[in-house]
Coordinates of C-alpha atoms and ligand atoms in Angstrom, one line a residue:
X182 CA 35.9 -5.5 -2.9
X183 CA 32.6 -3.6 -1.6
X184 CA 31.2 -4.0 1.6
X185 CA 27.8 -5.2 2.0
X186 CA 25.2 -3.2 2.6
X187 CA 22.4 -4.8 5.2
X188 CA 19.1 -4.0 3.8
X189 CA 16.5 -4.0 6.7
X190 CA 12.9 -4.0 5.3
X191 CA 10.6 -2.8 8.0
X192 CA 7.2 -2.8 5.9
X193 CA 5.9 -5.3 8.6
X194 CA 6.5 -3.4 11.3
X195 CA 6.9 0.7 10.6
X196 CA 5.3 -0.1 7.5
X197 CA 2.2 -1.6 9.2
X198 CA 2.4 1.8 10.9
X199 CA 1.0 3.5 8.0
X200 CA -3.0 4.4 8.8
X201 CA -4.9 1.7 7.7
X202 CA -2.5 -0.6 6.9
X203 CA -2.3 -3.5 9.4
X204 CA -2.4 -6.6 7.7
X205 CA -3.5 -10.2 8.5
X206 CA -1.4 -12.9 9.6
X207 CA -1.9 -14.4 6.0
X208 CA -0.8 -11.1 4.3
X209 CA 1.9 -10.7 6.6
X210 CA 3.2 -14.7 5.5
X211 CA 3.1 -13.6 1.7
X212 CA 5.0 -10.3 2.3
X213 CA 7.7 -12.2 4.1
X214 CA 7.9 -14.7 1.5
X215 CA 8.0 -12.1 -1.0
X216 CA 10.9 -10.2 0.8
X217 CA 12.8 -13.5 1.4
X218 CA 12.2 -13.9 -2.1
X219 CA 13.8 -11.1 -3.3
X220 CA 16.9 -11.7 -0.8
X221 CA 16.4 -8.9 2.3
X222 CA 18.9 -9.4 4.8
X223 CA 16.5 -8.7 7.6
X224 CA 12.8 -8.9 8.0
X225 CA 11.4 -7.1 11.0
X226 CA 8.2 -8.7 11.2
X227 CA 6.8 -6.9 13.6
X228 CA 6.2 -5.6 17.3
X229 CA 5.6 -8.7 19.6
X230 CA 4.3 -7.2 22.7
X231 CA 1.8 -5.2 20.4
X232 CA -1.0 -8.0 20.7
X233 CA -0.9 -11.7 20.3
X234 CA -1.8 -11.4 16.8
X235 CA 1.2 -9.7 16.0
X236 CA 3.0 -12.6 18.4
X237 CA 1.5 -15.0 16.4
X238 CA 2.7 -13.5 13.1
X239 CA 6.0 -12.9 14.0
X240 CA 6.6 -16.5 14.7
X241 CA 4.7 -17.9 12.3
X242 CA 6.9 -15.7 9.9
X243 CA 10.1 -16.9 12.0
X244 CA 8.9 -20.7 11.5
X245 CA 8.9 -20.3 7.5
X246 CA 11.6 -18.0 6.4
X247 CA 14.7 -19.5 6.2
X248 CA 17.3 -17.1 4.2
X249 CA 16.5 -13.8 6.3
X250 CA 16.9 -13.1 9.8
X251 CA 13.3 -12.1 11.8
X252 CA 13.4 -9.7 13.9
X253 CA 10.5 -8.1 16.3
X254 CA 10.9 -4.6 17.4
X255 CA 10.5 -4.5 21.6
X256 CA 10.5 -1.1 23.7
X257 CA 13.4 -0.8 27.0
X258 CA 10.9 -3.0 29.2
X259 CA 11.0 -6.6 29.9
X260 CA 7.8 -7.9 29.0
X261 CA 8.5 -6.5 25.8
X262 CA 12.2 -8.8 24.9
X263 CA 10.8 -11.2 26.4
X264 CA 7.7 -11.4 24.1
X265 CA 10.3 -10.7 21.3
X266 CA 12.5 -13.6 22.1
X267 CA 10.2 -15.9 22.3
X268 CA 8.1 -14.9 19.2
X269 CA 11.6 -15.1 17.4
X270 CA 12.7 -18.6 18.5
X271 CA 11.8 -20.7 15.4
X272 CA 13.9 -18.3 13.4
X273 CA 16.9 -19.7 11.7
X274 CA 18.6 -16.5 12.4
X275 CA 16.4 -14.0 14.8
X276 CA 16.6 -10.5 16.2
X277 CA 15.8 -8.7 18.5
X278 CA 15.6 -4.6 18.1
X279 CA 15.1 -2.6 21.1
X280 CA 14.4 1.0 21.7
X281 CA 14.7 3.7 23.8
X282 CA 13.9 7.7 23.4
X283 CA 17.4 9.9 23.4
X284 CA 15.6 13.5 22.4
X285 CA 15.2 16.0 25.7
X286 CA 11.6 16.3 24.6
X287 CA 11.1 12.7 24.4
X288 CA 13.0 11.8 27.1
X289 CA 11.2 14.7 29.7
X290 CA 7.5 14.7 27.9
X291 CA 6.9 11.4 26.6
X292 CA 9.1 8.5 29.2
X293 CA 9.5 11.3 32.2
X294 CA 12.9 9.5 32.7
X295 CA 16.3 11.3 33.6
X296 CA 19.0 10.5 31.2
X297 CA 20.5 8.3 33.9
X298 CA 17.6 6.2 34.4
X299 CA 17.5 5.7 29.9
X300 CA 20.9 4.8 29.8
X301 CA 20.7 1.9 32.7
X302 CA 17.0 1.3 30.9
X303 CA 18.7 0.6 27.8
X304 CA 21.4 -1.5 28.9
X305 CA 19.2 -3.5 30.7
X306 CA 17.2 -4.0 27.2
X307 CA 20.3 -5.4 25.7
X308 CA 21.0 -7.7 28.3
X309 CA 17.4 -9.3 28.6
X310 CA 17.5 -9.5 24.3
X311 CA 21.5 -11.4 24.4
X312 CA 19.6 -13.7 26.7
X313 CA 17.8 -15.0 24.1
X314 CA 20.2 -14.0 20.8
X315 CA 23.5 -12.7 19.9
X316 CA 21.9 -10.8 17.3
X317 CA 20.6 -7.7 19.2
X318 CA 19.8 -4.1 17.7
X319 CA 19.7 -1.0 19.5
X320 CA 18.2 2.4 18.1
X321 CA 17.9 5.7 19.8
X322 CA 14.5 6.8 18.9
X323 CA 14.5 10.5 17.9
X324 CA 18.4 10.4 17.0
X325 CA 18.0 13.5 15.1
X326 CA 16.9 15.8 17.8
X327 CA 19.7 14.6 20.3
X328 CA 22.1 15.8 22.1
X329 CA 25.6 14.3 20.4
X330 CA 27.5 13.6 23.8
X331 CA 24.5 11.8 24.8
X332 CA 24.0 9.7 21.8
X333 CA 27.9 8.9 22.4
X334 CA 27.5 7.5 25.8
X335 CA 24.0 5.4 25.2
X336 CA 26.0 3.9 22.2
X337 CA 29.0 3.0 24.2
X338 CA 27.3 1.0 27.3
X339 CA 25.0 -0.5 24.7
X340 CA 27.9 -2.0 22.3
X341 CA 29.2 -2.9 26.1
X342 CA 26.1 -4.6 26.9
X343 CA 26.2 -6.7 23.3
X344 CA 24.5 -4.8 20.8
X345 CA 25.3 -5.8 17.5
X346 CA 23.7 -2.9 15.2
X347 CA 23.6 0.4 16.4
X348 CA 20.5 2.2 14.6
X349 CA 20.4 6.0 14.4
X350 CA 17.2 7.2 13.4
X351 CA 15.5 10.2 12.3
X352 CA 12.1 9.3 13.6
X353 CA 10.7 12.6 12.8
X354 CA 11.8 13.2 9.5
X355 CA 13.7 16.5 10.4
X356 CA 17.3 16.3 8.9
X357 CA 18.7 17.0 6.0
X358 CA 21.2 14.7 3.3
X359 CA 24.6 16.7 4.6
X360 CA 23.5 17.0 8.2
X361 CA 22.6 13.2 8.2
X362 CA 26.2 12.0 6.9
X363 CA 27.9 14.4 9.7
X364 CA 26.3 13.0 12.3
X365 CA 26.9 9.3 11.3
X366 CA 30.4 10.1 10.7
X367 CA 31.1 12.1 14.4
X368 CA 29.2 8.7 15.6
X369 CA 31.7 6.1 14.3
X370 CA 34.5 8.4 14.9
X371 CA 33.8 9.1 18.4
X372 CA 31.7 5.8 20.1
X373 CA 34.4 3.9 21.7
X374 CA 34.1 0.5 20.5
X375 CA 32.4 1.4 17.0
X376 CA 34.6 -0.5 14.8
X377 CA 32.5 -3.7 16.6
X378 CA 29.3 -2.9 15.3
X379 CA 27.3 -2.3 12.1
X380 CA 25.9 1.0 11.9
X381 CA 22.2 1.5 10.7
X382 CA 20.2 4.5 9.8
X383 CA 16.4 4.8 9.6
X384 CA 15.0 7.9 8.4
X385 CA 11.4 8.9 7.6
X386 CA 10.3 11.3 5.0
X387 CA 8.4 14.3 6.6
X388 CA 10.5 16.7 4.4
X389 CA 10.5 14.5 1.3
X390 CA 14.7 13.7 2.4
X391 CA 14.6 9.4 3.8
X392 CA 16.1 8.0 0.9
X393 CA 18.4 11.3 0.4
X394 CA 19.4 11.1 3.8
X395 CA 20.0 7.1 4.3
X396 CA 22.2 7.3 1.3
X397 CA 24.1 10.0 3.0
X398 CA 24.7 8.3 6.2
X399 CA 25.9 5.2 3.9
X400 CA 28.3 7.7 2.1
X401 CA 29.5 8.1 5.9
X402 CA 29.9 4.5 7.2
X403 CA 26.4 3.3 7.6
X404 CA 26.5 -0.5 6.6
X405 CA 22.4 -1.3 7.3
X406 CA 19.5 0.9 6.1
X407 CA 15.9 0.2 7.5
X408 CA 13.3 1.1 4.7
X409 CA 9.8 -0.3 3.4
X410 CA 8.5 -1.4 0.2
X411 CA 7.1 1.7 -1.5
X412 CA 8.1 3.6 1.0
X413 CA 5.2 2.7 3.2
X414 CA 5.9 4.0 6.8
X415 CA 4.4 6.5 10.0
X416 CA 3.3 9.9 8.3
X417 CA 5.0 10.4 5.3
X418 CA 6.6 6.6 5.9
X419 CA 10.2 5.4 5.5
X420 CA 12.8 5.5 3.2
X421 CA 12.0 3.4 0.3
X422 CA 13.6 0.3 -0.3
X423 CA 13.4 0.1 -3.7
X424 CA 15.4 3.7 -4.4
X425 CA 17.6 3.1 -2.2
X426 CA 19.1 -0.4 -3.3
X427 CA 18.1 1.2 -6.9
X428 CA 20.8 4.2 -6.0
X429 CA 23.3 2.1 -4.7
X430 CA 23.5 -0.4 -7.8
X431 CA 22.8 2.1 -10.2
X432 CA 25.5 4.7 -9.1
X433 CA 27.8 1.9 -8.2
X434 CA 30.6 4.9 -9.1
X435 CA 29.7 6.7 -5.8
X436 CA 29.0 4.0 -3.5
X437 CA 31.1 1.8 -1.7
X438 CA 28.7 -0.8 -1.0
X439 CA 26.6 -3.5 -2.8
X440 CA 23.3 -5.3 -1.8
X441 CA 22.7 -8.8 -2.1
X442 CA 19.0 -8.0 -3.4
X443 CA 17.5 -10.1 -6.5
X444 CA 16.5 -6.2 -8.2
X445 CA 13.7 -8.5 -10.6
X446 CA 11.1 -8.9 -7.5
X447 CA 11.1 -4.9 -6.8
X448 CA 7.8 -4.7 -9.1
X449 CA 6.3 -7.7 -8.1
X450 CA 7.0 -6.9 -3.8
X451 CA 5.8 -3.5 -4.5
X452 CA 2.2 -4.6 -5.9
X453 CA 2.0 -7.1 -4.0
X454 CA 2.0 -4.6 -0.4
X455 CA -0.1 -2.2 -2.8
X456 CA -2.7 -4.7 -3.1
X457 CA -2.4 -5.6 0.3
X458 CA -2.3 -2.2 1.9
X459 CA -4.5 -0.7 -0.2
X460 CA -1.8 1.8 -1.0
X461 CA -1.6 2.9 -4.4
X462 CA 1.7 3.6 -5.8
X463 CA 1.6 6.7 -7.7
X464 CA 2.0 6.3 -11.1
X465 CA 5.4 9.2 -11.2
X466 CA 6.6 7.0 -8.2
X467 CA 10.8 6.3 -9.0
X468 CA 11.7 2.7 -10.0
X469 CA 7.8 1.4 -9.0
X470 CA 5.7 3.7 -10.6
X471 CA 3.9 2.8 -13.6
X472 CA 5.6 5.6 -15.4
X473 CA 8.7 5.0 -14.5
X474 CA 9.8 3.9 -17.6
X475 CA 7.1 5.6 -19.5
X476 CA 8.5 8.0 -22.3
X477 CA 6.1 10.3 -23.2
X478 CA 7.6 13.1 -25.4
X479 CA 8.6 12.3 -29.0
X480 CA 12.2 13.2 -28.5
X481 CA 12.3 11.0 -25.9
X482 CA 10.4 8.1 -27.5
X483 CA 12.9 8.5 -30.9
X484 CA 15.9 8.4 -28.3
X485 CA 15.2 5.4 -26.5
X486 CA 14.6 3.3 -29.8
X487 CA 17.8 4.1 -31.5
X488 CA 20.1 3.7 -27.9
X489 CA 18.0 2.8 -24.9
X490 CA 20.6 4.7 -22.7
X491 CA 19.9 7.9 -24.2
X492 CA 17.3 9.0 -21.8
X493 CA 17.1 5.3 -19.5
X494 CA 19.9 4.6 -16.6
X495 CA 18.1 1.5 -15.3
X496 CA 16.2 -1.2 -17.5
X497 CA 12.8 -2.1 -16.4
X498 CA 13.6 -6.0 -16.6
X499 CA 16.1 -5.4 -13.7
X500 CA 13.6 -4.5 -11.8
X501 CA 11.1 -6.5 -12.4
X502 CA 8.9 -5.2 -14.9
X503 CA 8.7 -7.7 -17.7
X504 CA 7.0 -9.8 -15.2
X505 CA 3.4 -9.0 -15.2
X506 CA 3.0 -11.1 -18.5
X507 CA 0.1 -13.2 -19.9
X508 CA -0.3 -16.4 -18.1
X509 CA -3.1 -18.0 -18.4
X510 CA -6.3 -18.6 -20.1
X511 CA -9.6 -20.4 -19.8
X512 CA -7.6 -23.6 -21.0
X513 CA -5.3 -23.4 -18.2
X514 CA -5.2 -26.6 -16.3
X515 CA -5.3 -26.5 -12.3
X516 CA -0.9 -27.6 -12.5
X517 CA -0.4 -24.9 -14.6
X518 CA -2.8 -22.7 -11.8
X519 CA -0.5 -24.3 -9.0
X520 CA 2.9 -23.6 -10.5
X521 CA 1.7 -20.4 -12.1
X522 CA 0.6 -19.4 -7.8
X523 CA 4.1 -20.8 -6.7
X524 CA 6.3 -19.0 -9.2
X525 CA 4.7 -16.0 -7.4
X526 CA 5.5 -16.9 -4.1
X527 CA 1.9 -17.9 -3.2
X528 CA 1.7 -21.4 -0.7
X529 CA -2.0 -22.1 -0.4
X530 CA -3.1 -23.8 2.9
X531 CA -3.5 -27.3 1.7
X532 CA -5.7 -29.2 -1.3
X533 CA -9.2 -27.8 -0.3
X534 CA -7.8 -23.9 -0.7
X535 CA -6.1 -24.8 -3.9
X536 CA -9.4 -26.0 -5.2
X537 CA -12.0 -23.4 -4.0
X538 CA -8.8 -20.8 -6.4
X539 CA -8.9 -23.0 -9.1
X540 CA -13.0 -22.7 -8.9
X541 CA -12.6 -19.1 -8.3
X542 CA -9.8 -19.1 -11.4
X543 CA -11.7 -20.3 -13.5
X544 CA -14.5 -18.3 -13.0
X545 CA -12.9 -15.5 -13.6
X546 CA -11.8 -16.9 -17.2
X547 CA -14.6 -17.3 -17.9
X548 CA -15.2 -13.6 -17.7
X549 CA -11.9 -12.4 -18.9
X550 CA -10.1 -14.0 -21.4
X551 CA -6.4 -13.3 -20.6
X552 CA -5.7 -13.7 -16.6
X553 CA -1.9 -11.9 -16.1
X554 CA -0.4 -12.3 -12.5
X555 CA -2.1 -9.3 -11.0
X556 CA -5.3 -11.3 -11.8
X557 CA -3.9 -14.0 -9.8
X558 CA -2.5 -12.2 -7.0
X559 CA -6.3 -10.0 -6.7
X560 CA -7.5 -13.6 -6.7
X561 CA -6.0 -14.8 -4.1
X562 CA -5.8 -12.0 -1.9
X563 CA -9.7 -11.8 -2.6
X564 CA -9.7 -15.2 -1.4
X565 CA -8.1 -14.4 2.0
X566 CA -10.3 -11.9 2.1
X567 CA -13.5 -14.0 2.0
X568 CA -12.6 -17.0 3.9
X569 CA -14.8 -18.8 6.0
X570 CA -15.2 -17.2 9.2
X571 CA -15.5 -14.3 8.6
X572 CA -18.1 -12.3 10.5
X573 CA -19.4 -10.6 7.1
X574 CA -19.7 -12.0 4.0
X575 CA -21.2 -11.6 0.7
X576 CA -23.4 -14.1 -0.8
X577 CA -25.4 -12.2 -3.5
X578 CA -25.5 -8.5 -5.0
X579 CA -28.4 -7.4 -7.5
X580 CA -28.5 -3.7 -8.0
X581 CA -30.7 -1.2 -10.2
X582 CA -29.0 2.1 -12.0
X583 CA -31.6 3.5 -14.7
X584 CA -31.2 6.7 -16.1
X585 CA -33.8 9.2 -14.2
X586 CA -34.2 6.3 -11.2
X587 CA -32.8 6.2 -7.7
X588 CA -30.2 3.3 -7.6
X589 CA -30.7 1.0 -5.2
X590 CA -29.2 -2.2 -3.6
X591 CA -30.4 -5.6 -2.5
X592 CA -27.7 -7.7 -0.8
X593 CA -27.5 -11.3 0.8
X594 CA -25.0 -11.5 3.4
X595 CA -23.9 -13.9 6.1
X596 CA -23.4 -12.0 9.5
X597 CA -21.4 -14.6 12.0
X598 CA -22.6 -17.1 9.5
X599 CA -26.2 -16.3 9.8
X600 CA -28.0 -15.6 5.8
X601 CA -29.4 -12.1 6.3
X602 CA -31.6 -9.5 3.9
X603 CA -30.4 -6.0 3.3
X604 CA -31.6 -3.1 1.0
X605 CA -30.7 0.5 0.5
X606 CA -30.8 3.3 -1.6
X607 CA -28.0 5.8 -2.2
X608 CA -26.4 8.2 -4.9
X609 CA -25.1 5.7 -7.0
X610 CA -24.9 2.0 -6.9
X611 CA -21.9 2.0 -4.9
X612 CA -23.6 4.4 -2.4
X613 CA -26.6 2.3 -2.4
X614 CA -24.5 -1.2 -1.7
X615 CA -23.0 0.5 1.4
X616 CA -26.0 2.3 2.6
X617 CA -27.5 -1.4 2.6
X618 CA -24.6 -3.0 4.1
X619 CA -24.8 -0.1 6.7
X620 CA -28.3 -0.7 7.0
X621 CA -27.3 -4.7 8.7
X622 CA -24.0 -3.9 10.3
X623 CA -24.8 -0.3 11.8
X624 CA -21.0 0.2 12.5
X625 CA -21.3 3.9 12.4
X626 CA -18.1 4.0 11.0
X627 CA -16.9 6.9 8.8
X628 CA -16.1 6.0 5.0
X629 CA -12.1 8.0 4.7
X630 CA -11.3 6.7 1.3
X631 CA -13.0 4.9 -1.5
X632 CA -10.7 4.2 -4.6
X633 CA -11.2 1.8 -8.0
X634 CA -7.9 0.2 -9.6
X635 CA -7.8 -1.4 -12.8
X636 CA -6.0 -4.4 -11.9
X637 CA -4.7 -5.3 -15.6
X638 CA -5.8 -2.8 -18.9
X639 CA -8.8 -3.3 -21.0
X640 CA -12.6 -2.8 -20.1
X641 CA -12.7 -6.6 -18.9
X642 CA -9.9 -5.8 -16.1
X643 CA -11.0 -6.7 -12.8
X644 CA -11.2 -3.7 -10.4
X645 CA -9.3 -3.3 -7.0
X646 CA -11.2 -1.5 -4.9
X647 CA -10.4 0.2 -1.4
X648 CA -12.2 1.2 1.0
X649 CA -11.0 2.8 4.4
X650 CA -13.1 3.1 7.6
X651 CA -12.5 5.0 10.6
X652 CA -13.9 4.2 14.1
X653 CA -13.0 5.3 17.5
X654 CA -9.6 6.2 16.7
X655 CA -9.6 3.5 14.3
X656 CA -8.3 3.0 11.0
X657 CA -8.7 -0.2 8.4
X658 CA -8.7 -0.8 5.2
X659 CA -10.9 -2.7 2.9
X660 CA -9.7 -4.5 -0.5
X661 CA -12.2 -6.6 -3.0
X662 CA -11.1 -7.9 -6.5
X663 CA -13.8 -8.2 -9.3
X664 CA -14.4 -7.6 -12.7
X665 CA -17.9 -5.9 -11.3
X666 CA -16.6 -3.4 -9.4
X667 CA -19.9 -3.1 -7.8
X668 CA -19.4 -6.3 -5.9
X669 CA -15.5 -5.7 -5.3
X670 CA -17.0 -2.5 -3.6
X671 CA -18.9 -4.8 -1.2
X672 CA -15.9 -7.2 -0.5
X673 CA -14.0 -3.7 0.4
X674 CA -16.6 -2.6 2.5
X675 CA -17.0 -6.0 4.5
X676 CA -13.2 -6.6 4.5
X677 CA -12.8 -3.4 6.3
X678 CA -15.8 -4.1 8.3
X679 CA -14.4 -7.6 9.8
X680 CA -11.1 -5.7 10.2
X681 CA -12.8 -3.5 12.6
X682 CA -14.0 -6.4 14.4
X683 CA -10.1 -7.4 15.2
X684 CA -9.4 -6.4 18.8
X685 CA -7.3 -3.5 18.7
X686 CA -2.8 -3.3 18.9
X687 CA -1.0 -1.3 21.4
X688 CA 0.9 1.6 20.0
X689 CA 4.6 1.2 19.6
X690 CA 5.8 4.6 19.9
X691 CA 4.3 4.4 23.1
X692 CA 5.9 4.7 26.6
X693 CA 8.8 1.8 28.0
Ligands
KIV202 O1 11.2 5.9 13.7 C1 11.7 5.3 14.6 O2 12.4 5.9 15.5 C2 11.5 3.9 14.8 C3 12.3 3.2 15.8 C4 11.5 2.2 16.6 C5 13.5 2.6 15.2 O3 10.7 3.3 14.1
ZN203 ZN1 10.4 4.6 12.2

């Protein structure tokens, strides 16, 4: 018999972290369902105390997943559980995860507490959070660059005080795979009361080393890891889920654990944050990458037809890549729309939102002939992206691109729902849609990243595009879906704009 290896997804909440990657409360809701979905163990949806956006997410999340725990990340402080208990309360299983810095330079530079004073803060932490739930986690921020003894002794009067999970992570990205295992292994050997408690590891991937490491602290006793969907995380993000439950099933020789993760929505969860995010998975990306199982060289090519083995140790089905097939067509009715949106997870608010899709599906059918799920997903996502409401919108694009002319824009928009005029000139049609966007909403925000996707293949494919602003220490990003990538270059613009419009989160690697 294995044990069971908790798998902790975090792209809600250290995943979020990522610059530019905050979701809505809608994205949020279809990540979750996607992750519940594919069988996570735990969801942490997020930082309560943040803002009440996040608050609002995190119970809203809490309300409709039924087969993970939720669990909201809080700091040491009071305000903070408390905010986390009571966005978890709907949950059928909730968590609560609370922190505290253990590293000298943390601890001195960053809380200006005495090691005395974060010991008795984190106990208190504990105590507030089993007020509310049995389920309580307790991580050392900065693990990695702390002193051992003192790890010892916060671990110790937190499993005293009821924590459940004890999380060591390497917040920094600093360790190495052999490093990592030691110091798991000194931990369960030496924390009086270990044996009670499951023991997580959370690594980031500064030095290219999250998954490498997790894996080694699961080789030592770990029994959770925390990682992300791509990988998605602070800085270089977190360990990625996919690798990791990828490692463990695939080298089921080595490892003494098994997940309980359905391996066939791996694809499907990581294009669905991609498209989200606005992160694009890079096409060499392990298990995710659209090269994964690409065999390029002839040798390679002959070998995999006459014994797939030969050069393949996982199949692409197992993980989800059979599923972007054909699915619909112009003839598509709006039941086989509706079942077609809940076999991928997608629940639209009510008939009126099903209708204005099936308008918008077949729209789109009418342009392109074969509609795969990726259409479907860009569709709705595009969708959320547009809804009423919002302070921008587009309502009509013309633009001029001549050979030996100037391009240039004319755009109807609504502004807070008010029809408005715009024109502008640029470099390219593109650069002339944004200089007359610019020209209405005067953001003075700076343009970081622009980047075209072909959704699907074929010169019909609708393009994903990105866009991501900065602002006053700011950063969103924009997604549009359209087969004109012209006008799914104005959707990203505008989406990013009415991001910027969202009052701001706090930070939660900030102080207790
Ligand atoms: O990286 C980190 O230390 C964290 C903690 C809050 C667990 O994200
Ligand atoms: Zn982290």
């Amino acid at each position: 018999m294995k044990d069971h290896l908790v798998i902790f997804d975090t792209t809600l909440r250290d995943g979020e972290q990522s610059p530019g990657a905050s979701m809505t409360k809608e994205e949020k809701l279809r990540v979750a369902r996607q992750l519940e979905r594919m069988q996570v163990d735990v969801i942490e949806a997020g930082f309560a105390a943040a803002s009440p956006g996040d608050f609002d997410a995190i119970k809203s999340i809490a309300t409709i997943v039924r087969a993970s725990t939720v669990c909201s990340l809080a700091r040491s402080n009071e305000n903070d559980i408390r905010r986390a208990g009571e966005a978890i309360k709907p949950a059928a299983r909730g968590r609560i995860h609370t922190f505290i810095a253990t590293s000298p330079i943390h601890m001195e530079k960053k809380l200006r507490m005495t090691p005395d004073q974060v010991v008795e803060s984190a106990v208190r932490a504990v105590h507030w959070a089993r007020e509310y739930t049995d389920d309580v986690e307790f991580s050392a921020e900065d693990a990695v660059r702390s002193d051992v003894d003192f790890l010892c002794r916060v671990f110790e009067a937190v499993i005293k005080a009821g924590a459940r999970t004890i999380n060591v992570p390497d917040t920094v990205g600093y360790s190495i795979p052999s490093v990592w295992g030691d110091l798991m292994r000194t931990l369960i050997e030496r924390v009086p009361g270990a044996g009670q408690v499951v023991w997580s590891t959370h690594c980031h991937n500064d030095l290219g080393m999250a998954v490498a490491n997790s894996l080694s602290a699961v080789l030592a006793g770990a029994r959770q890891v925390e990682c992300t969907i791509n990988g998605l995380g602070e800085r270089a993000g977190n360990a990625s889920l996919e690798e990791v439950v990828m490692a463990v099933r695939t080298r089921a020789d080595l490892f003494p654990v098994e997940t309980r993760i359905d391996t066939t929505q791996i694809v499907p969860a990581s294009k669905l944050v991609s498209q989200i995010t606005g992160y694009p998975v890079q096409p060499n990306k392990a298990v995710v990458g659209a090269n994964a199982f690409a065999h390029e060289s002839g040798i390679h090519q002959d070998g995999v037809l006459k014994h797939r083995e030969t050069y393949e140790i996982m199949r692409a089905e197992d993980v989800g890549w059979a599923q972007n097939k054909l699915v619909l067509g112009k003839h598509s009715g709006r039941n086989a729309f509706k079942s077609r949106l809940s076999a991928l997870g997608i629940v639209l608010d009510g008939e009126e939102a099903l209708n204005v899709a099936f308008a918008r599906f077949k729209e789109l059918a009418d342009k392109k002939h074969e509609i795969f799920d990726a259409d479907l997903q860009a569709l709705v996502s595009d969708e959320e992206f547009t809804q009423d409401g919002e302070y921008y919108k587009l309502v009509y694009s013309r633009v001029c691109s001549e050979t030996g002319e100037t391009p240039a824009s004319s755009l109807t928009l609504t502004v807070d729902g008010v029809e408005t005029k715009a024109a502008g000139v640029g470099s390219g049609p593109v650069d002339a849609t944004f200089k007359a966007i610019e020209s209405v909403a005067g953001s003075g925000a700076q343009l970081l990243l622009y980047s075209v996707n072909a959704i699907t293949t074929g010169t019909d494919a609708q393009g994903e595009v990105t866009v991501r602003l900065g602002k006053d220490g700011r950063i969103v990003n924009g997604n549009g879906a359209d087969t004109d990538i012209v006008i799914a270059s104005a959707k990203a613009y505008l989406n990013a704009l009415n991001k910027l419009q969202a009052p701001d989160r706090v930070d939660p690697q900030g102080d207790v």
